[in-house]
Amino acid sequence: MCIQCCLKSLTGIDVKSLKNKKLIKKAIQSLNDLTPEELTKITHVCGTHEMTVSRFGIRSIIPKTIEVIPGPGCPVCVCPSYEIDLAIKLAKEGKIITTFGDMLKVPASKESLAEMKQEGEDIRVVYSPQDALKIARNNPQKEIVFLAIGFETSAPMTAAVLLDNPPENFSLISAHRLTVPAMELLLKEETRKTKGFICPGHVSTIIGLNPYYPFSEKYGMPCVISGFEAIDVLIGLVQIIKMIKQKKPSVINEYARAVKPEGNLKALKIIEEVYTVVDANWRGIGTISKSGLSLKKEFNAFDAEKKFDVHIDNSVDIHPGCRCHEVMLGNILPPECKLFLKNCTPEQPIGPCMVSHEGTCSIFARYGSKNFLRFE
Ligand code: SF4
Ligand code: SF4
């Protein structure tokens, strides 16, 4: 059901605008009418959803028995030190390292890419894998390494570069991760006791609806794929609470204006062509089965780790005092970390969750007061 139809069935009003205040009020009213008696935890796994929840103060306007919990929804935050350490090592060997801007400040085992850049290593910010490819084509005498991060949304873009006849001096470190295995892990976390998932909008444009059915069918977990307006998230919450009350868990596509049931078949084909699904480490969380994308053997020549035969021993993901892993698992909210906005700030981050725009601590630092209303 698309959001317009969904809103119509909920409010009786035919709507065009997603920012209509009246509709938001009606959605909140519906949520109040459905207020669960028991504490009901609903998890999302998307940085942009957390942005919507925090920016619009959704936690402060919904019934207190509904708790919205952020999961590991930021690809920058979940990228382990190992991959960044690899990039740092290669930079020190004289390679040009390219990656997205947010990755520069992320602390690795000892130093960050930003610190290496200050020390004179050639580390360049790019906006897409294609930019990195262009640098490689323009600098045939240098080795260019792209540190690739992101979930199912960005993995096809990285893959497309490898299918675009890249030059020999180009290679990459694949730190791509898959969202659904992380959602499965969250189900096993004792402390969170999730009752439903708001599924990530962008990721779902690629993977479609099918990967979520095991959650509703096997685990009885309602899933709603939501868009990123406040009304999208509110409707998602209404639908999840309704499914819980009716004991009819299912998968609902609230973001039908962008997500097709089958996903993006072309992107899925490219992912399959280029990557192998492997067990992968998530920063501070540990190894999650079948949650990472490694390059297939055919692309060994472009796999920087293999090409340059580099390896890091004993990388450190979580530094003393940092509770990013607990934030990413949704076991605590950022203000529960003693370093939050004291030693750890967006200007001087200690943990990865404070670095990226999609990191939960960084979002709480920017919009936290709206979240805190409910704790006052
Ligand atoms: S890539 Fe998109 S869907 Fe995935 S976490 Fe980031 S904002 Fe959310
Ligand atoms: S406040 Fe800083 S140190 Fe604490 S969990 Fe967040 S990012 Fe990590």
Short mmCIF file of C-alpha atoms and ligand atoms in Angstrom, two decimals:
data_model
loop_
_atom_site.label_atom_id
_atom_site.label_comp_id
_atom_site.label_asym_id
_atom_site.label_seq_id
_atom_site.Cartn_x
_atom_site.Cartn_y
_atom_site.Cartn_z
CA MET A 1 0.00 0.00 0.00
CA CYS A 2 1.46 3.43 -0.88
CA ILE A 3 1.58 6.15 1.76
CA GLN A 4 -1.24 8.13 0.16
CA CYS A 5 -3.58 5.10 0.24
CA CYS A 6 -2.33 4.21 3.69
CA LEU A 7 -3.04 7.71 4.99
CA LYS A 8 -6.42 7.68 3.32
CA SER A 9 -7.37 4.45 5.08
CA LEU A 10 -6.02 5.81 8.35
CA THR A 11 -7.42 9.33 8.26
CA GLY A 12 -10.10 9.24 5.59
CA ILE A 13 -8.37 12.14 3.83
CA ASP A 14 -6.99 12.08 0.31
CA VAL A 15 -3.52 13.54 0.60
CA LYS A 16 -0.96 15.03 -1.68
CA SER A 17 1.56 16.50 0.76
CA LEU A 18 3.71 14.40 3.07
CA LYS A 19 4.43 17.36 5.35
CA ASN A 20 0.80 18.21 6.14
CA LYS A 21 0.63 18.97 9.90
CA LYS A 22 -3.00 17.86 10.17
CA LEU A 23 -2.07 14.43 8.91
CA ILE A 24 0.83 14.15 11.29
CA LYS A 25 -1.53 15.01 14.16
CA LYS A 26 -3.97 12.35 12.96
CA ALA A 27 -1.21 9.75 12.77
CA ILE A 28 -0.13 10.62 16.34
CA GLN A 29 -3.76 10.36 17.43
CA SER A 30 -4.00 6.89 15.84
CA LEU A 31 -0.87 5.91 17.72
CA ASN A 32 -2.32 7.22 20.99
CA ASP A 33 -5.51 5.25 20.37
CA LEU A 34 -3.40 2.13 19.92
CA THR A 35 -1.16 2.78 22.95
CA PRO A 36 0.23 -0.59 24.06
CA GLU A 37 -0.04 -1.39 27.76
CA GLU A 38 3.37 -3.06 27.87
CA LEU A 39 6.64 -1.44 26.85
CA THR A 40 6.98 -2.15 23.12
CA LYS A 41 10.39 -1.77 21.52
CA ILE A 42 10.53 -1.09 17.81
CA THR A 43 13.90 -1.10 16.09
CA HIS A 44 15.08 0.63 12.95
CA VAL A 45 18.42 -0.05 11.25
CA CYS A 46 18.93 3.12 9.28
CA GLY A 47 20.80 6.33 10.03
CA THR A 48 18.34 8.41 8.03
CA HIS A 49 15.43 6.98 10.00
CA GLU A 50 17.22 8.00 13.20
CA MET A 51 17.66 11.46 11.71
CA THR A 52 13.89 11.68 11.10
CA VAL A 53 13.06 10.32 14.56
CA SER A 54 15.45 12.72 16.32
CA ARG A 55 14.94 15.79 14.15
CA PHE A 56 11.17 15.72 14.49
CA GLY A 57 11.28 14.70 18.15
CA ILE A 58 9.19 11.61 17.40
CA ARG A 59 10.25 9.93 20.67
CA SER A 60 8.73 12.80 22.61
CA ILE A 61 5.36 12.80 20.84
CA ILE A 62 4.48 9.11 20.73
CA PRO A 63 3.04 7.11 23.64
CA LYS A 64 5.67 6.43 26.31
CA THR A 65 5.14 2.68 26.05
CA ILE A 66 6.51 2.74 22.50
CA GLU A 67 10.29 2.88 22.40
CA VAL A 68 12.04 3.52 19.09
CA ILE A 69 15.50 1.97 19.15
CA PRO A 70 18.29 2.73 16.69
CA GLY A 71 20.21 -0.29 15.41
CA PRO A 72 23.43 -0.54 13.38
CA GLY A 73 22.23 1.72 10.57
CA CYS A 74 25.33 3.64 9.67
CA PRO A 75 27.88 2.06 7.31
CA VAL A 76 30.64 4.37 8.57
CA CYS A 77 30.03 3.33 12.20
CA VAL A 78 30.04 -0.40 11.53
CA CYS A 79 33.22 -0.36 9.42
CA PRO A 80 35.86 -2.08 11.58
CA SER A 81 39.29 -0.63 12.26
CA TYR A 82 40.82 -3.49 10.26
CA GLU A 83 39.78 -2.06 6.89
CA ILE A 84 40.85 1.49 7.85
CA ASP A 85 44.16 0.17 9.21
CA LEU A 86 44.70 -1.52 5.84
CA ALA A 87 44.08 1.77 4.03
CA ILE A 88 46.48 3.57 6.41
CA LYS A 89 49.17 0.95 5.83
CA LEU A 90 48.79 1.27 2.06
CA ALA A 91 48.89 5.09 2.31
CA LYS A 92 52.17 4.83 4.20
CA GLU A 93 53.48 2.66 1.35
CA GLY A 94 52.81 5.53 -1.07
CA LYS A 95 49.45 4.53 -2.55
CA ILE A 96 46.75 7.15 -3.09
CA ILE A 97 43.81 6.31 -0.81
CA THR A 98 40.35 7.44 -1.85
CA THR A 99 37.19 7.21 0.25
CA PHE A 100 34.10 9.10 1.39
CA GLY A 101 34.61 12.19 3.56
CA ASP A 102 33.05 10.72 6.71
CA MET A 103 35.63 7.91 6.76
CA LEU A 104 38.55 10.27 7.32
CA LYS A 105 37.74 11.14 10.93
CA VAL A 106 36.80 7.60 12.00
CA PRO A 107 39.27 6.38 14.61
CA ALA A 108 41.09 3.19 13.61
CA SER A 109 43.44 1.15 15.83
CA LYS A 110 46.00 3.92 16.38
CA GLU A 111 45.30 6.80 14.05
CA SER A 112 42.69 8.05 11.59
CA LEU A 113 42.97 8.69 7.86
CA ALA A 114 42.59 12.42 8.62
CA GLU A 115 45.69 12.31 10.83
CA MET A 116 47.58 10.49 8.08
CA LYS A 117 46.51 13.15 5.59
CA GLN A 118 47.83 15.85 7.93
CA GLU A 119 51.12 13.99 8.06
CA GLY A 120 51.34 14.27 4.29
CA GLU A 121 49.97 10.95 3.00
CA ASP A 122 47.93 11.21 -0.20
CA ILE A 123 44.38 10.61 1.03
CA ARG A 124 41.59 12.01 -1.10
CA VAL A 125 37.87 12.46 -0.48
CA VAL A 126 35.63 11.23 -3.29
CA TYR A 127 31.86 11.38 -3.73
CA SER A 128 31.51 8.12 -5.63
CA PRO A 129 33.55 5.06 -6.68
CA GLN A 130 33.52 6.55 -10.19
CA ASP A 131 35.51 9.54 -8.85
CA ALA A 132 38.14 7.11 -7.53
CA LEU A 133 38.25 5.40 -10.91
CA LYS A 134 38.78 8.76 -12.61
CA ILE A 135 41.73 9.49 -10.30
CA ALA A 136 43.22 6.10 -11.26
CA ARG A 137 42.80 6.81 -14.97
CA ASN A 138 44.38 10.27 -14.57
CA ASN A 139 47.36 8.95 -12.56
CA PRO A 140 48.53 5.81 -14.39
CA GLN A 141 51.92 5.92 -12.66
CA LYS A 142 50.34 5.70 -9.16
CA GLU A 143 48.39 2.96 -7.36
CA ILE A 144 44.89 4.12 -6.37
CA VAL A 145 43.00 2.29 -3.61
CA PHE A 146 39.32 2.93 -2.93
CA LEU A 147 38.07 2.16 0.59
CA ALA A 148 34.51 1.07 -0.23
CA ILE A 149 31.88 1.18 2.50
CA GLY A 150 28.11 0.97 2.58
CA PHE A 151 25.19 -1.40 2.66
CA GLU A 152 23.24 -2.94 -0.23
CA THR A 153 22.61 0.57 -1.56
CA SER A 154 26.24 1.39 -2.32
CA ALA A 155 27.59 -2.08 -3.09
CA PRO A 156 26.20 -2.06 -6.68
CA MET A 157 27.93 1.28 -7.40
CA THR A 158 31.28 -0.14 -6.32
CA ALA A 159 30.60 -3.28 -8.34
CA ALA A 160 29.73 -1.24 -11.43
CA VAL A 161 33.21 0.31 -11.35
CA LEU A 162 34.82 -3.14 -11.46
CA LEU A 163 32.66 -4.02 -14.46
CA ASP A 164 33.72 -0.80 -16.20
CA ASN A 165 37.12 -2.04 -17.33
CA PRO A 166 39.14 -0.40 -14.52
CA PRO A 167 42.85 0.27 -15.13
CA GLU A 168 45.49 -2.00 -13.54
CA ASN A 169 46.51 0.69 -11.05
CA PHE A 170 43.04 0.65 -9.42
CA SER A 171 42.04 -1.58 -6.51
CA LEU A 172 39.70 -1.49 -3.56
CA ILE A 173 39.09 -2.60 0.01
CA SER A 174 35.52 -3.87 0.25
CA ALA A 175 33.99 -3.02 3.63
CA HIS A 176 30.46 -3.48 2.29
CA ARG A 177 28.00 -5.02 4.72
CA LEU A 178 24.51 -6.51 4.45
CA THR A 179 21.64 -5.24 6.59
CA VAL A 180 19.38 -8.28 6.96
CA PRO A 181 21.94 -10.53 8.77
CA ALA A 182 22.47 -7.68 11.28
CA MET A 183 18.70 -7.53 11.85
CA GLU A 184 18.76 -11.26 12.57
CA LEU A 185 21.50 -10.74 15.13
CA LEU A 186 19.41 -8.05 16.85
CA LEU A 187 16.65 -10.58 17.41
CA LYS A 188 19.04 -12.65 19.50
CA GLU A 189 20.07 -9.70 21.69
CA GLU A 190 18.46 -10.35 25.06
CA THR A 191 18.38 -6.76 26.27
CA ARG A 192 16.47 -5.24 23.41
CA LYS A 193 13.50 -7.63 22.97
CA THR A 194 12.40 -6.03 19.73
CA LYS A 195 8.73 -6.39 18.84
CA GLY A 196 8.95 -5.03 15.29
CA PHE A 197 11.21 -3.58 12.64
CA ILE A 198 11.08 -0.35 10.69
CA CYS A 199 13.02 -1.58 7.66
CA PRO A 200 15.49 0.67 5.85
CA GLY A 201 14.02 2.56 2.90
CA HIS A 202 17.06 2.92 0.66
CA VAL A 203 18.32 -0.61 1.23
CA SER A 204 14.84 -1.93 0.41
CA THR A 205 14.86 -0.19 -2.98
CA ILE A 206 17.62 -2.68 -3.82
CA ILE A 207 16.60 -5.86 -1.95
CA GLY A 208 12.80 -5.50 -2.17
CA LEU A 209 10.41 -7.21 0.26
CA ASN A 210 11.41 -10.88 0.11
CA PRO A 211 14.34 -10.83 2.60
CA TYR A 212 11.99 -9.56 5.33
CA TYR A 213 9.39 -12.36 5.13
CA PRO A 214 11.41 -14.76 7.34
CA PHE A 215 11.17 -12.14 10.11
CA SER A 216 7.38 -12.16 10.08
CA GLU A 217 6.92 -15.83 9.19
CA LYS A 218 9.68 -17.42 11.29
CA TYR A 219 10.03 -14.97 14.17
CA GLY A 220 6.53 -13.42 14.23
CA MET A 221 8.10 -10.00 13.80
CA PRO A 222 6.08 -7.26 12.04
CA CYS A 223 8.14 -5.36 9.45
CA VAL A 224 7.29 -2.07 7.78
CA ILE A 225 9.49 -0.56 5.08
CA SER A 226 9.26 3.16 5.71
CA GLY A 227 10.21 6.32 3.90
CA PHE A 228 12.04 9.19 5.56
CA GLU A 229 9.41 11.86 6.24
CA ALA A 230 8.07 12.13 9.80
CA ILE A 231 4.70 10.92 8.54
CA ASP A 232 6.35 7.82 6.99
CA VAL A 233 7.88 6.81 10.31
CA LEU A 234 4.67 7.54 12.23
CA ILE A 235 2.62 5.46 9.79
CA GLY A 236 5.23 2.71 10.11
CA LEU A 237 4.81 2.73 13.88
CA VAL A 238 1.01 2.67 13.59
CA GLN A 239 1.17 -0.31 11.24
CA ILE A 240 3.60 -2.23 13.45
CA ILE A 241 1.55 -1.65 16.61
CA LYS A 242 -1.61 -2.69 14.74
CA MET A 243 0.04 -5.93 13.57
CA ILE A 244 1.24 -6.65 17.11
CA LYS A 245 -2.24 -6.05 18.54
CA GLN A 246 -3.92 -8.16 15.88
CA LYS A 247 -1.22 -10.86 16.24
CA LYS A 248 -0.85 -10.81 12.45
CA PRO A 249 2.82 -10.14 11.73
CA SER A 250 3.54 -9.39 8.11
CA VAL A 251 5.69 -7.26 5.81
CA ILE A 252 4.17 -3.93 4.75
CA ASN A 253 5.70 -1.66 2.15
CA GLU A 254 4.82 1.86 3.33
CA TYR A 255 7.50 3.28 1.01
CA ALA A 256 5.91 1.96 -2.18
CA ARG A 257 6.62 5.27 -3.90
CA ALA A 258 10.28 4.13 -4.05
CA VAL A 259 10.43 0.42 -3.19
CA LYS A 260 9.29 -2.25 -5.63
CA PRO A 261 8.37 -5.65 -4.14
CA GLU A 262 11.09 -7.34 -6.18
CA GLY A 263 13.69 -4.61 -5.47
CA ASN A 264 16.16 -3.52 -8.12
CA LEU A 265 16.90 -6.65 -10.13
CA LYS A 266 19.68 -5.04 -12.13
CA ALA A 267 21.51 -3.94 -8.97
CA LEU A 268 21.02 -7.37 -7.38
CA LYS A 269 22.48 -9.02 -10.48
CA ILE A 270 25.57 -6.79 -10.35
CA ILE A 271 26.04 -7.61 -6.64
CA GLU A 272 25.88 -11.32 -7.44
CA GLU A 273 28.28 -10.95 -10.34
CA VAL A 274 31.03 -9.22 -8.36
CA TYR A 275 30.80 -10.27 -4.70
CA THR A 276 30.82 -13.38 -2.56
CA VAL A 277 28.81 -13.26 0.68
CA VAL A 278 31.14 -13.87 3.62
CA ASP A 279 31.07 -13.81 7.43
CA ALA A 280 32.18 -10.32 8.38
CA ASN A 281 33.26 -8.32 11.38
CA TRP A 282 31.12 -5.33 12.45
CA ARG A 283 32.89 -2.79 14.62
CA GLY A 284 32.55 -3.75 18.25
CA ILE A 285 29.72 -6.15 17.46
CA GLY A 286 31.87 -9.01 16.20
CA THR A 287 31.46 -11.45 13.35
CA ILE A 288 28.00 -11.70 11.84
CA SER A 289 27.41 -14.73 9.68
CA LYS A 290 27.00 -14.03 5.93
CA SER A 291 26.94 -10.27 6.45
CA GLY A 292 29.81 -9.02 4.29
CA LEU A 293 30.60 -8.70 0.61
CA SER A 294 34.05 -9.79 -0.53
CA LEU A 295 35.24 -9.60 -4.13
CA LYS A 296 34.95 -12.80 -6.14
CA LYS A 297 38.17 -14.57 -7.21
CA GLU A 298 37.82 -13.20 -10.75
CA PHE A 299 38.43 -9.75 -9.28
CA ASN A 300 41.50 -10.67 -7.19
CA ALA A 301 43.61 -8.25 -9.24
CA PHE A 302 41.47 -5.40 -7.89
CA ASP A 303 41.32 -6.62 -4.29
CA ALA A 304 43.88 -4.36 -2.56
CA GLU A 305 44.45 -6.76 0.34
CA LYS A 306 45.40 -9.57 -2.05
CA LYS A 307 47.10 -7.41 -4.67
CA PHE A 308 49.53 -5.86 -2.17
CA ASP A 309 49.54 -8.85 0.20
CA VAL A 310 48.80 -6.72 3.26
CA HIS A 311 47.34 -7.86 6.54
CA ILE A 312 46.80 -6.26 9.95
CA ASP A 313 47.23 -8.13 13.21
CA ASN A 314 45.31 -7.18 16.34
CA SER A 315 43.29 -4.21 15.15
CA VAL A 316 41.38 -2.35 17.88
CA ASP A 317 37.73 -1.49 17.25
CA ILE A 318 36.56 0.01 20.52
CA HIS A 319 38.77 2.34 22.55
CA PRO A 320 38.57 2.58 26.36
CA GLY A 321 35.38 4.25 27.59
CA CYS A 322 33.68 4.21 24.18
CA ARG A 323 30.32 2.43 24.11
CA CYS A 324 29.65 2.64 20.37
CA HIS A 325 29.08 -1.11 20.12
CA GLU A 326 26.30 -0.86 22.72
CA VAL A 327 24.81 2.13 20.91
CA MET A 328 24.92 0.25 17.59
CA LEU A 329 23.18 -2.75 19.14
CA GLY A 330 20.56 -0.43 20.60
CA ASN A 331 21.35 -1.55 24.14
CA ILE A 332 21.97 2.04 25.24
CA LEU A 333 21.15 5.49 23.86
CA PRO A 334 24.07 7.93 23.40
CA PRO A 335 23.48 10.00 26.59
CA GLU A 336 24.15 6.82 28.58
CA CYS A 337 27.79 6.91 27.42
CA LYS A 338 29.83 8.93 29.94
CA LEU A 339 31.89 10.48 27.14
CA PHE A 340 28.85 11.82 25.25
CA LEU A 341 29.26 15.57 24.63
CA LYS A 342 32.01 15.70 27.25
CA ASN A 343 35.16 14.09 25.87
CA CYS A 344 33.40 12.95 22.68
CA THR A 345 31.89 15.64 20.44
CA PRO A 346 31.24 15.98 16.69
CA GLU A 347 34.34 18.22 16.52
CA GLN A 348 36.51 15.74 18.42
CA PRO A 349 34.91 12.31 18.11
CA ILE A 350 36.22 9.38 20.12
CA GLY A 351 33.96 6.70 18.66
CA PRO A 352 32.71 6.18 15.09
CA CYS A 353 29.07 6.85 16.05
CA MET A 354 30.00 10.49 16.65
CA VAL A 355 31.69 10.90 13.25
CA SER A 356 29.23 10.23 10.48
CA HIS A 357 26.09 12.26 9.82
CA GLU A 358 24.22 8.95 10.05
CA GLY A 359 25.86 7.95 13.35
CA THR A 360 23.46 7.76 16.30
CA CYS A 361 25.69 9.76 18.68
CA SER A 362 26.26 12.47 16.09
CA ILE A 363 22.50 12.70 15.43
CA PHE A 364 21.77 12.87 19.17
CA ALA A 365 24.42 15.59 19.50
CA ARG A 366 22.67 17.64 16.84
CA TYR A 367 19.01 17.00 17.64
CA GLY A 368 19.24 15.42 21.07
CA SER A 369 17.20 17.97 23.01
CA LYS A 370 14.11 16.83 21.13
CA ASN A 371 14.85 13.24 22.08
CA PHE A 372 15.56 14.17 25.67
CA LEU A 373 12.10 15.65 26.18
CA ARG A 374 10.81 12.23 27.05
CA PHE A 375 13.55 11.62 29.61
CA GLU A 376 12.92 14.87 31.48
S1 SF4 B 1 22.18 3.78 3.17
FE1 SF4 B 1 20.15 4.65 3.26
S2 SF4 B 1 18.85 3.01 4.05
FE2 SF4 B 1 20.97 2.47 4.47
S3 SF4 B 1 21.37 3.23 6.48
FE3 SF4 B 1 22.07 4.81 5.12
S4 SF4 B 1 20.31 6.11 4.90
FE4 SF4 B 1 19.53 4.22 5.77
S1 SF4 B 2 29.49 9.27 22.79
FE1 SF4 B 2 31.37 8.88 21.62
S2 SF4 B 2 32.49 7.37 22.78
FE2 SF4 B 2 30.38 7.35 23.54
S3 SF4 B 2 29.35 5.77 22.36
FE3 SF4 B 2 29.05 7.69 21.27
S4 SF4 B 2 30.73 7.82 19.80
FE4 SF4 B 2 31.27 6.21 21.28
#
